[in-house]
Amino acid sequence: MKKNSILKALGLTFAIVILLSWVIPAGTYTNGAYTATGSTSPIGLYDFLRLPVLTLATFVQYGLFFLAIGGFYGVLNQTGVYSNLINNIVKKWNKKKKSFLIITILTFIMLTSLTGLSNVMFILVPFFATILLKLGYDKITSFTSTVGAILLGNVGCTFGFEIWGYLKTYLNIEMTTLIFARIVVLIMISILMILFLIKNTKEVKKSKDEEVLLPLYEEVKSKKSSVPFIVISVLTFILLMVGGYNWYYAFDIEFFTELYNSVSAIQIGGKTIISDILALNNAPMIGFFENYDITIILVFISLIMGWIYNVKFNDIVSGFANGAKKMLLPATYATLSCVIFATVLNSSGGHFINTIINKFIGTEGFSFMGTVGSSIVTSFVYNDFSSMLSSIYTIFTSYDANVIPVVAFIIQGIFGLISLIAPTSIILVAGLSLMDISYKEWIKYIYKFALIIFGILIVVAFILTTLI
């Protein structure tokens, strides 16, 4: 990877934001009403030094999450069964490489579309990417079919709570609103990604002495059974998926809430000992898992894996540390990708981003291109969808109820698309760093495909607008 490519992209973006803060007047939004402050709110020299540090402190959860992923794989390497499983899968699919590539793409796109849990899906990236690389695909193909597919799944979100669930909550619509149109988009972009990768993929022909960078992977021989590893991994993934999806707010399912309350209320000898042992008062309910909770679970499962495979505690610790070390750079980039978001969070006197949004949206009600333009700007700045939506949803409360679903469709699609190309995209920059791909190389590779997806979103959204 070109040295510090991602950092340079982030630095350039930050520099542009600083420059614009000196030129464009600031403004604020209160209950959907824009108010101009009448002056700029420039980012000065002290802010230039303070904001990156503040970003690391404020968004450390992302860094810890990616470090935990690295540590988890570090312990898996210590067991030896991880490399055995990888090699067995490669051997099985060696003559069906294209089929495995397609399965990988569909797995990441569909699961992300259904759940919206991009962070949980990223846990699978090193596993699938390593198999693809061992099958002979180049690293950018492996990256696109995993990380790229995750981000594309958000473009074609169907029931993902992290996207559509928040749209339901803030815009007062249903999870099934425009579901047919969203499914059509999902199918179209899935087919296009498969065709794009099949056309542009390159198989790497390497000599026996040539090494290929395999993310978080070490070749360790072992004769131990991989069955416990597979069972624990599958159960953990299911737990994270179920625990991270907010069933109550998405579909009014109260089962997990009632289960939590029932377990918490169990008493032995007049004391809620089960609740106390499990520390349920501090633990999240199923459906409310956040990055910190997932991080803790990954650490716990790492210890369980090491214990089951009789790995010495010191080796578990060293394995976890080595894996986390390999993820240090991706974790740092993922955290720093929030630096533009941090400028908004720390602008109590208003921000020029609000002025730009107001120029797009105006005060005349729904504007198709205005909604598209404002969605691009906000998606670039707010790399967390719920935060973005909470900051702008009041703007749309005065719109006719019939147009709100189209607004939601546009916001969803644009946010997913921007996360595919923006240096402020957490999953993107972490993945690029992990796979040792420069940001410039990625943009050169993906921009035509991204433009096609943008065209599809615009056409579908315009058709929906005409049907209102």
Coordinates of C-alpha atoms in Angstrom, one line a residue, residues 76-90 127 130 134 217-222 226 229:
L76 CA -7.6 -18.7 16.7
N77 CA -4.1 -18.9 15.1
Q78 CA -2.8 -20.2 18.4
T79 CA -5.2 -23.1 18.3
G80 CA -4.0 -24.4 14.9
V81 CA -7.4 -25.5 13.9
Y82 CA -8.1 -22.2 12.2
S83 CA -5.5 -22.7 9.5
N84 CA -6.6 -26.3 9.1
L85 CA -10.1 -25.2 8.4
I86 CA -9.0 -22.6 5.9
N87 CA -6.8 -25.1 4.0
N88 CA -9.6 -27.6 3.9
I89 CA -12.0 -25.1 2.5
V90 CA -9.5 -24.0 -0.1
F127 CA -11.9 -15.4 7.2
T130 CA -8.0 -15.3 3.4
K134 CA -5.5 -18.6 -1.0
Y217 CA -3.7 -15.4 9.4
E218 CA -0.8 -17.7 10.5
E219 CA -0.1 -21.1 9.2
V220 CA -0.1 -23.3 12.3
K221 CA -0.4 -27.1 12.1
S222 CA -2.7 -29.0 14.4
S226 CA -12.1 -28.1 14.2
F229 CA -14.2 -24.1 16.8

